[in-house]
GROMACS .gro file of C-alpha atoms in nm:
model
  446
    1MET     CA    1   1.204   8.249   2.867
    2LYS     CA    2   1.258   7.790   2.863
    3LEU     CA    3   1.486   7.779   3.178
    4GLU     CA    4   1.856   7.611   3.037
    5PHE     CA    5   1.844   7.286   3.200
    6ASP     CA    6   2.115   7.032   3.229
    7LEU     CA    7   2.014   6.655   3.264
    8SER     CA    8   2.329   6.504   3.358
    9LEU     CA    9   2.295   6.443   3.725
   10TYR     CA   10   1.946   6.382   3.770
   11LEU     CA   11   1.833   6.346   4.141
   12VAL     CA   12   1.467   6.223   4.190
   13THR     CA   13   1.418   6.274   4.537
   14ASP     CA   14   1.299   6.005   4.793
   15SER     CA   15   1.226   6.114   5.199
   16THR     CA   16   1.159   5.785   5.333
   17MET     CA   17   1.518   5.742   5.242
   18VAL     CA   18   1.706   5.994   5.376
   19PRO     CA   19   1.937   5.848   5.648
   20ALA     CA   20   1.889   5.884   6.015
   21GLY     CA   21   2.034   6.200   6.117
   22LYS     CA   22   1.969   6.479   5.759
   23THR     CA   23   1.755   6.571   5.614
   24LEU     CA   24   1.572   6.573   5.281
   25ALA     CA   25   1.770   6.938   5.260
   26GLU     CA   26   2.071   6.956   5.294
   27THR     CA   27   2.065   6.583   5.099
   28VAL     CA   28   1.968   6.771   4.796
   29ASP     CA   29   2.179   7.086   4.981
   30GLN     CA   30   2.485   6.821   4.940
   31ALA     CA   31   2.433   6.646   4.567
   32ILE     CA   32   2.432   7.000   4.452
   33GLN     CA   33   2.757   7.030   4.537
   34GLY     CA   34   2.859   6.709   4.436
   35GLY     CA   35   2.820   6.777   4.073
   36VAL     CA   36   2.357   6.687   4.087
   37THR     CA   37   2.303   6.910   3.741
   38ILE     CA   38   1.848   6.895   3.867
   39VAL     CA   39   1.580   6.786   4.047
   40GLN     CA   40   1.300   6.592   4.128
   41LEU     CA   41   1.098   6.669   4.390
   42ARG     CA   42   0.865   6.302   4.416
   43GLU     CA   43   0.687   6.271   4.775
   44LYS     CA   44   0.398   6.022   4.674
   45SER     CA   45   0.273   6.014   4.994
   46ALA     CA   46   0.246   6.346   5.166
   47ASP     CA   47  -0.043   6.635   5.143
   48THR     CA   48  -0.072   6.918   4.921
   49SER     CA   49   0.002   7.158   5.255
   50ASP     CA   50   0.358   6.925   5.372
   51PHE     CA   51   0.388   6.919   5.025
   52ILE     CA   52   0.435   7.289   4.939
   53ALA     CA   53   0.570   7.334   5.227
   54THR     CA   54   0.904   7.089   5.103
   55ALA     CA   55   0.893   7.245   4.786
   56ARG     CA   56   0.961   7.574   4.889
   57THR     CA   57   1.235   7.436   5.139
   58VAL     CA   58   1.418   7.249   4.850
   59GLN     CA   59   1.368   7.535   4.614
   60SER     CA   60   1.513   7.743   4.772
   61ILE     CA   61   1.780   7.517   4.781
   62THR     CA   62   1.808   7.427   4.409
   63ARG     CA   63   1.743   7.876   4.353
   64LYS     CA   64   2.092   7.946   4.497
   65ALA     CA   65   2.290   7.717   4.315
   66ASN     CA   66   2.079   7.805   3.946
   67VAL     CA   67   1.965   7.436   3.909
   68PRO     CA   68   1.590   7.336   3.833
   69LEU     CA   69   1.362   7.223   4.003
   70LEU     CA   70   1.097   6.993   3.860
   71ILE     CA   71   0.786   6.821   4.092
   72ASN     CA   72   0.691   6.539   4.009
   73ASP     CA   73   0.305   6.440   3.885
   74ARG     CA   74   0.167   6.785   4.086
   75ILE     CA   75   0.062   7.056   3.806
   76ASP     CA   76  -0.065   7.254   4.193
   77VAL     CA   77   0.224   7.174   4.373
   78ALA     CA   78   0.429   7.365   4.066
   79LEU     CA   79   0.205   7.636   4.023
   80ALA     CA   80   0.180   7.689   4.373
   81ILE     CA   81   0.549   7.823   4.407
   82ASP     CA   82   0.676   7.899   4.067
   83ALA     CA   83   0.872   7.540   3.999
   84ASP     CA   84   1.113   7.546   3.669
   85GLY     CA   85   0.844   7.267   3.597
   86VAL     CA   86   0.681   6.912   3.661
   87HIS     CA   87   0.792   6.554   3.523
   88ILE     CA   88   0.445   6.352   3.490
   89GLY     CA   89   0.391   6.023   3.424
   90GLN     CA   90   0.142   5.802   3.172
   91ASP     CA   91  -0.139   5.737   3.477
   92ASP     CA   92  -0.056   6.119   3.508
   93MET     CA   93  -0.258   6.505   3.355
   94PRO     CA   94  -0.183   6.458   2.988
   95LEU     CA   95   0.142   6.676   2.870
   96SER     CA   96  -0.153   6.881   2.676
   97GLU     CA   97  -0.329   7.022   2.964
   98ALA     CA   98   0.006   6.997   3.183
   99ARG     CA   99   0.156   7.295   2.926
  100ARG     CA  100  -0.160   7.449   2.881
  101LEU     CA  101  -0.191   7.496   3.240
  102LEU     CA  102   0.186   7.525   3.285
  103GLY     CA  103   0.308   7.705   2.953
  104PRO     CA  104   0.492   7.721   2.728
  105HIS     CA  105   0.826   7.897   2.903
  106LYS     CA  106   0.765   7.590   3.169
  107ILE     CA  107   1.019   7.292   3.123
  108ILE     CA  108   0.860   6.884   3.108
  109GLY     CA  109   0.954   6.599   3.084
  110VAL     CA  110   0.807   6.276   3.026
  111SER     CA  111   0.820   5.903   3.201
  112VAL     CA  112   0.769   5.608   2.900
  113GLN     CA  113   0.888   5.273   2.849
  114THR     CA  114   0.799   5.164   2.526
  115CYS     CA  115   0.850   5.315   2.113
  116GLU     CA  116   0.483   5.448   2.164
  117GLU     CA  117   0.438   5.595   2.413
  118ALA     CA  118   0.871   5.728   2.415
  119GLU     CA  119   0.703   5.877   2.019
  120ILE     CA  120   0.332   5.961   2.167
  121ALA     CA  121   0.525   6.262   2.389
  122VAL     CA  122   0.804   6.338   2.163
  123ARG     CA  123   0.539   6.465   1.922
  124GLY     CA  124   0.318   6.636   2.212
  125GLY     CA  125   0.617   6.823   2.299
  126ALA     CA  126   0.796   6.689   2.644
  127ASP     CA  127   1.094   6.911   2.678
  128TYR     CA  128   1.306   6.562   2.744
  129LEU     CA  129   1.208   6.205   2.798
  130GLY     CA  130   1.275   5.959   3.097
  131ILE     CA  131   1.336   5.610   2.987
  132GLY     CA  132   1.297   5.339   3.212
  133THR     CA  133   1.319   5.159   3.393
  134CYS     CA  134   1.653   5.013   3.277
  135TYR     CA  135   1.693   4.759   3.599
  136SER     CA  136   1.530   4.673   3.952
  137THR     CA  137   1.444   4.955   4.074
  138ASN     CA  138   1.223   4.893   4.465
  139THR     CA  139   1.177   5.308   4.454
  140LYS     CA  140   0.870   5.291   4.267
  141ALA     CA  141   0.607   5.038   4.100
  142VAL     CA  142   0.631   5.054   3.738
  143LYS     CA  143   0.399   4.849   3.492
  144VAL     CA  144   0.716   4.684   3.248
  145GLY     CA  145   0.949   4.517   3.391
  146PRO     CA  146   1.356   4.591   3.360
  147GLN     CA  147   1.456   4.608   2.995
  148GLY     CA  148   1.773   4.670   3.031
  149PRO     CA  149   2.085   4.890   2.888
  150ALA     CA  150   1.924   4.739   2.570
  151GLY     CA  151   1.566   4.796   2.572
  152ILE     CA  152   1.675   5.201   2.670
  153ARG     CA  153   1.891   5.188   2.385
  154ALA     CA  154   1.544   5.083   2.100
  155VAL     CA  155   1.317   5.288   2.283
  156TRP     CA  156   1.569   5.588   2.284
  157GLU     CA  157   1.674   5.493   1.883
  158HIS     CA  158   1.329   5.573   1.854
  159ALA     CA  159   1.220   5.853   1.986
  160LEU     CA  160   1.508   6.016   1.816
  161LYS     CA  161   1.328   5.886   1.524
  162VAL     CA  162   1.010   6.005   1.517
  163SER     CA  163   1.205   6.394   1.686
  164GLU     CA  164   1.219   6.586   1.403
  165PRO     CA  165   1.484   6.890   1.425
  166PRO     CA  166   1.533   7.173   1.506
  167CYS     CA  167   1.331   7.013   1.827
  168LYS     CA  168   1.568   6.735   1.943
  169VAL     CA  169   1.448   6.567   2.207
  170ARG     CA  170   1.628   6.508   2.486
  171ALA     CA  171   1.639   6.185   2.803
  172VAL     CA  172   1.778   6.066   3.013
  173THR     CA  173   1.739   5.638   3.228
  174ILE     CA  174   1.640   5.579   3.522
  175GLY     CA  175   1.616   5.260   3.802
  176GLY     CA  176   1.891   5.019   3.926
  177VAL     CA  177   2.148   5.302   3.797
  178ASN     CA  178   2.459   5.379   4.026
  179GLN     CA  179   2.792   5.481   4.046
  180TYR     CA  180   2.939   5.067   3.947
  181ASN     CA  181   2.709   5.043   3.625
  182VAL     CA  182   2.605   5.453   3.460
  183ALA     CA  183   2.915   5.432   3.187
  184HIS     CA  184   2.804   5.065   3.111
  185VAL     CA  185   2.486   5.176   3.066
  186LEU     CA  186   2.469   5.552   2.851
  187ASN     CA  187   2.800   5.350   2.650
  188TYR     CA  188   2.491   5.063   2.550
  189ALA     CA  189   2.200   5.265   2.555
  190CYS     CA  190   2.383   5.519   2.211
  191ALA     CA  191   2.233   5.554   1.953
  192VAL     CA  192   2.373   5.345   1.578
  193ASN     CA  193   2.387   5.703   1.510
  194GLY     CA  194   2.632   5.757   1.801
  195THR     CA  195   2.415   5.978   2.010
  196CYS     CA  196   2.379   5.919   2.336
  197LEU     CA  197   2.118   5.955   2.658
  198ASP     CA  198   2.189   6.272   2.767
  199GLY     CA  199   2.194   6.207   3.154
  200VAL     CA  200   2.056   5.944   3.402
  201ALA     CA  201   1.839   5.968   3.684
  202ILE     CA  202   1.912   5.877   4.016
  203VAL     CA  203   1.745   5.849   4.336
  204SER     CA  204   1.897   5.564   4.593
  205ALA     CA  205   2.269   5.573   4.440
  206ILE     CA  206   2.219   5.947   4.663
  207MET     CA  207   1.961   5.917   4.826
  208THR     CA  208   2.017   5.647   5.068
  209ALA     CA  209   2.436   5.723   5.054
  210PRO     CA  210   2.616   5.825   5.444
  211ASP     CA  211   2.808   6.140   5.181
  212PRO     CA  212   2.555   6.310   4.993
  213ARG     CA  213   2.769   6.511   4.774
  214LEU     CA  214   3.069   6.185   4.763
  215ALA     CA  215   2.845   5.991   4.611
  216ALA     CA  216   2.733   6.267   4.336
  217GLN     CA  217   3.055   6.305   4.310
  218GLY     CA  218   3.152   5.927   4.188
  219LEU     CA  219   2.900   5.932   3.947
  220GLN     CA  220   2.988   6.285   3.719
  221GLN     CA  221   3.305   6.167   3.669
  222GLN     CA  222   3.160   5.843   3.580
  223ILE     CA  223   2.945   5.988   3.314
  224ASN     CA  224   3.209   6.250   3.231
  225THR     CA  225   3.409   5.924   3.137
  226ALA     CA  226   3.144   5.721   2.971
  227ARG     CA  227   3.092   6.071   2.701
  228GLN     CA  228   3.466   6.078   2.653
  229THR     CA  229   3.443   5.704   2.504
  230SER     CA  230   3.104   5.634   2.404
  231GLY     CA  231   2.865   5.657   2.041
  232LEU     CA  232   3.096   5.554   1.720
  233ARG     CA  233   3.439   5.407   1.669
  234PRO     CA  234   3.632   5.648   1.466
  235LYS     CA  235   3.760   5.458   1.152
  236TYR     CA  236   4.111   5.356   1.136
  237ASP     CA  237   4.353   5.191   0.825
  238ILE     CA  238   4.509   4.871   0.816
  239ASP     CA  239   4.854   5.098   0.878
  240HIS     CA  240   4.736   5.289   1.165
  241VAL     CA  241   4.641   4.945   1.379
  242SER     CA  242   4.883   4.785   1.293
  243GLN     CA  243   5.198   5.022   1.436
  244ARG     CA  244   4.969   4.996   1.752
  245VAL     CA  245   4.950   4.645   1.794
  246ALA     CA  246   5.352   4.595   1.695
  247THR     CA  247   5.458   4.941   1.967
  248VAL     CA  248   5.250   4.710   2.232
  249PHE     CA  249   5.419   4.455   2.167
  250ALA     CA  250   5.759   4.577   2.123
  251GLN     CA  251   5.701   4.807   2.514
  252SER     CA  252   5.631   4.428   2.655
  253LYS     CA  253   5.875   4.246   2.510
  254THR     CA  254   6.163   4.575   2.658
  255GLY     CA  255   5.954   4.562   2.963
  256SER     CA  256   5.786   4.904   2.994
  257ILE     CA  257   5.522   4.775   3.031
  258THR     CA  258   5.441   4.483   3.261
  259PRO     CA  259   5.051   4.517   3.304
  260LEU     CA  260   4.867   4.372   3.573
  261VAL     CA  261   4.580   4.097   3.414
  262GLN     CA  262   4.347   3.980   3.676
  263HIS     CA  263   4.231   3.612   3.586
  264ILE     CA  264   3.915   3.437   3.687
  265THR     CA  265   3.987   3.145   3.461
  266ASN     CA  266   3.849   2.802   3.367
  267SER     CA  267   4.029   2.500   3.526
  268VAL     CA  268   4.179   2.400   3.239
  269VAL     CA  269   4.357   2.622   3.067
  270ILE     CA  270   4.491   2.785   3.422
  271ASN     CA  271   4.845   2.767   3.410
  272ASP     CA  272   4.878   2.788   3.105
  273CYS     CA  273   4.714   3.165   3.087
  274ALA     CA  274   4.936   3.261   3.321
  275ASN     CA  275   5.260   3.101   3.123
  276ALA     CA  276   5.117   3.260   2.806
  277CYS     CA  277   5.030   3.634   3.039
  278LEU     CA  278   5.426   3.611   3.169
  279ALA     CA  279   5.529   3.554   2.782
  280LEU     CA  280   5.381   3.787   2.661
  281GLY     CA  281   5.495   4.039   2.862
  282GLY     CA  282   5.247   4.084   3.175
  283SER     CA  283   5.214   4.020   3.483
  284PRO     CA  284   4.901   3.719   3.558
  285ILE     CA  285   4.648   3.630   3.912
  286MET     CA  286   4.441   3.405   3.906
  287ALA     CA  287   4.200   3.518   4.144
  288ALA     CA  288   3.842   3.507   4.183
  289ASP     CA  289   3.688   3.535   4.569
  290VAL     CA  290   3.417   3.772   4.577
  291GLU     CA  291   3.620   3.882   4.899
  292GLU     CA  292   3.931   4.020   4.724
  293GLN     CA  293   3.769   4.167   4.382
  294ALA     CA  294   3.711   4.547   4.579
  295ASP     CA  295   4.091   4.529   4.637
  296LEU     CA  296   4.220   4.413   4.346
  297ALA     CA  297   4.000   4.621   4.116
  298GLN     CA  298   4.252   4.946   4.251
  299VAL     CA  299   4.585   4.710   4.089
  300VAL     CA  300   4.535   4.551   3.803
  301ASN     CA  301   4.449   4.693   3.429
  302ALA     CA  302   4.282   4.428   3.258
  303LEU     CA  303   4.014   4.161   3.412
  304VAL     CA  304   3.943   3.805   3.199
  305ILE     CA  305   3.648   3.625   3.229
  306ASN     CA  306   3.620   3.280   3.115
  307ILE     CA  307   3.361   3.089   3.158
  308GLY     CA  308   3.484   2.804   3.053
  309THR     CA  309   3.490   2.491   3.370
  310LEU     CA  310   3.135   2.780   3.464
  311ALA     CA  311   3.009   2.667   3.831
  312THR     CA  312   2.749   2.856   4.091
  313GLU     CA  313   3.057   3.016   4.318
  314GLN     CA  314   3.291   3.095   4.055
  315VAL     CA  315   3.005   3.275   3.833
  316ALA     CA  316   2.901   3.553   4.184
  317GLY     CA  317   3.377   3.613   4.181
  318MET     CA  318   3.366   3.729   3.844
  319ARG     CA  319   2.997   3.951   3.890
  320GLU     CA  320   3.213   4.073   4.170
  321ALA     CA  321   3.458   4.149   3.959
  322MET     CA  322   3.326   4.309   3.688
  323ARG     CA  323   3.185   4.551   3.925
  324HIS     CA  324   3.475   4.721   4.040
  325ALA     CA  325   3.628   4.640   3.713
  326ASN     CA  326   3.342   4.911   3.500
  327LEU     CA  327   3.447   5.114   3.817
  328HIS     CA  328   3.759   5.135   3.805
  329GLN     CA  329   3.723   5.205   3.383
  330THR     CA  330   3.897   4.884   3.376
  331PRO     CA  331   3.912   4.626   3.051
  332ILE     CA  332   3.705   4.298   3.026
  333ILE     CA  333   3.767   4.033   2.826
  334LEU     CA  334   3.480   3.832   2.763
  335ASP     CA  335   3.562   3.434   2.666
  336PRO     CA  336   3.168   3.264   2.628
  337VAL     CA  337   3.306   2.907   2.624
  338ALA     CA  338   2.999   2.696   2.472
  339VAL     CA  339   2.759   2.970   2.588
  340GLY     CA  340   2.561   2.809   2.266
  341ALA     CA  341   2.618   2.398   2.426
  342THR     CA  342   2.303   2.497   2.717
  343THR     CA  343   2.078   2.758   2.779
  344HIS     CA  344   2.222   2.829   3.161
  345ARG     CA  345   2.572   2.912   3.031
  346MET     CA  346   2.355   3.127   2.753
  347GLN     CA  347   2.178   3.311   3.031
  348VAL     CA  348   2.511   3.387   3.203
  349ILE     CA  349   2.592   3.588   3.013
  350ASP     CA  350   2.305   3.744   2.851
  351GLU     CA  351   2.333   3.869   3.252
  352MET     CA  352   2.698   3.965   3.287
  353ILE     CA  353   2.650   4.129   2.922
  354ARG     CA  354   2.346   4.317   3.019
  355ASP     CA  355   2.480   4.459   3.350
  356PHE     CA  356   2.885   4.525   3.266
  357GLY     CA  357   3.024   4.743   3.019
  358ILE     CA  358   3.288   4.419   2.832
  359CYS     CA  359   3.577   4.532   2.610
  360VAL     CA  360   3.635   4.295   2.421
  361ILE     CA  361   3.417   3.971   2.338
  362LYS     CA  362   3.610   3.686   2.246
  363GLY     CA  363   3.511   3.316   2.123
  364ASN     CA  364   3.488   3.098   1.829
  365ALA     CA  365   3.244   3.092   1.523
  366GLY     CA  366   2.999   2.848   1.714
  367GLU     CA  367   2.961   3.116   2.072
  368ILE     CA  368   2.900   3.384   1.792
  369ALA     CA  369   2.666   3.288   1.657
  370ALA     CA  370   2.483   3.216   2.013
  371LEU     CA  371   2.517   3.583   2.051
  372ALA     CA  372   2.458   3.667   1.700
  373GLY     CA  373   2.167   3.463   1.692
  374SER     CA  374   2.259   3.344   1.425
  375ALA     CA  375   2.181   2.926   1.326
  376GLU     CA  376   2.432   2.935   1.106
  377MET     CA  377   2.699   2.814   1.323
  378LYS     CA  378   2.611   2.554   1.650
  379MET     CA  379   2.794   2.521   1.959
  380ARG     CA  380   2.827   2.135   2.012
  381GLY     CA  381   2.968   2.093   2.416
  382VAL     CA  382   3.359   2.436   2.350
  383ASP     CA  383   3.316   2.360   1.970
  384ALA     CA  384   3.184   2.485   1.695
  385VAL     CA  385   3.035   2.294   1.376
  386GLY     CA  386   2.842   2.394   1.096
  387THR     CA  387   3.040   2.503   0.728
  388GLY     CA  388   3.066   2.903   0.850
  389PHE     CA  389   2.878   3.290   0.782
  390ALA     CA  390   2.719   3.335   0.415
  391ASP     CA  391   2.948   3.690   0.545
  392PRO     CA  392   3.163   3.603   0.842
  393VAL     CA  393   3.263   4.071   0.868
  394ALA     CA  394   2.920   4.172   0.918
  395VAL     CA  395   2.844   3.911   1.145
  396VAL     CA  396   3.157   4.027   1.438
  397LYS     CA  397   3.047   4.360   1.305
  398GLN     CA  398   2.672   4.315   1.405
  399VAL     CA  399   2.796   4.179   1.797
  400ALA     CA  400   3.000   4.440   1.824
  401LEU     CA  401   2.715   4.693   1.702
  402ARG     CA  402   2.537   4.556   1.948
  403HIS     CA  403   2.756   4.501   2.259
  404ARG     CA  404   2.920   4.810   2.221
  405CYS     CA  405   3.262   4.658   2.219
  406VAL     CA  406   3.559   4.444   2.035
  407VAL     CA  407   3.450   4.147   1.858
  408VAL     CA  408   3.712   3.900   1.838
  409MET     CA  409   3.576   3.550   1.601
  410THR     CA  410   3.872   3.301   1.581
  411GLY     CA  411   3.923   3.019   1.375
  412VAL     CA  412   4.142   2.925   1.004
  413VAL     CA  413   4.084   3.310   0.948
  414ASP     CA  414   4.055   3.582   1.293
  415TYR     CA  415   3.759   3.773   1.243
  416VAL     CA  416   3.831   4.103   1.494
  417SER     CA  417   3.542   4.382   1.463
  418ASP     CA  418   3.431   4.758   1.676
  419GLY     CA  419   3.153   4.786   1.461
  420THR     CA  420   3.361   4.994   1.209
  421ASN     CA  421   3.648   4.881   1.175
  422THR     CA  422   3.670   4.535   1.081
  423PHE     CA  423   4.015   4.297   0.995
  424ALA     CA  424   4.053   3.918   0.912
  425VAL     CA  425   4.379   3.785   1.106
  426ARG     CA  426   4.553   3.451   0.794
  427ASN     CA  427   4.834   3.431   1.126
  428GLY     CA  428   4.656   3.059   1.254
  429HIS     CA  429   4.850   2.747   1.247
  430LYS     CA  430   4.681   2.420   1.214
  431LEU     CA  431   4.783   2.291   1.608
  432GLN     CA  432   4.603   2.508   1.712
  433SER     CA  433   4.315   2.339   1.641
  434VAL     CA  434   4.416   2.009   1.813
  435ILE     CA  435   4.477   2.139   2.137
  436THR     CA  436   4.335   2.257   2.475
  437GLY     CA  437   4.320   2.656   2.545
  438SER     CA  438   4.504   2.782   2.235
  439GLY     CA  439   4.174   3.065   2.225
  440CYS     CA  440   4.217   3.097   2.555
  441MET     CA  441   4.573   3.201   2.601
  442LEU     CA  442   4.488   3.413   2.264
  443LYS     CA  443   4.257   3.657   2.504
  444LYS     CA  444   4.726   3.748   2.700
  445HIS     CA  445   4.733   3.887   2.329
  446GLN     CA  446   4.451   4.187   2.362
   0.00000   0.00000   0.00000
């Protein structure tokens, strides 16, 4: 009978990364104590006898903890120690041959980078897929460059499509995943039907850690958080949403909640945004320097990012703030000002969305059109130009589903969508279109 296995926190070893004073066996043992659920022993440069000796040592640790041990590539080593299974790549022994040699009760995982490779592995009976690479990594040479969470999602959705019940395909992603981005990766890579990846494969974030147990614990906490928030959004009616909004505003008005809101925003409206935040019952802090982001992230309740007056130094501060916000599950509100106006702005925003979990994206019709890849609206500087969307509801819903967040599109009528629920808000004023920064200040309400 095949061993039950949990892919949540999948450790891939690399003995060359182990810090001085530690051994591979100690690192694996401590990582398992911290929450690692499955181990793949990967020793690319070891000769056969050394590999077998190392595998036996590691196996004595994994078996004591009832954690499966897989061998990377080497079927002979797996057979020699009676490992729980193997993980094979596209250039290794074919899946069918590995299954013939190992038998029906061993775990076999397959590395895939494309929809075609995933389909072949699923139809060939792989027990799980290792979909990569998510982000750039130096731990392994790859033929296909980093795909980001969106690329991982595309392969995962195809694998689900070709998987035939009752044998549901399982998968992890690998490549540059760490405690700062793991929750974002799991949320963003979740399939449109709500089916999420079974876990993440980690190399350097654990193998190089001074304390592998604490590193694994931190990752496991982030994974647990992602599992509570990922997937399809529940359906809400307008009365429920109205009641929640009224409650929040009432709490702000009475001072029972005073959220600390960090703003990294444009120089045109920085003072107005601070005052708007205060008027709504919040406490603003305008802080953009890279060096203070780790400290601030421990206390702020929300992070607002506005690229209106874009500058390289400011982007560095924004990215560091977003990185630490993800670590603390702090909501990020992103205002992609004039994102469709220049190639550089589009690149900056694409990279932010790829690398960090965004809670809310707020933009005018031109900015949302740029994110949707629509030609119905354009940007002229910071202004949206065009006759409007034929179906604005479909556009905001599409962008919300694509980026796994809430999208707010401002205009004569504001549209708000989380991909499941979409609402039109008609409470604007004509003067908002003739002053600077009304949209920037809107984010303080969110």
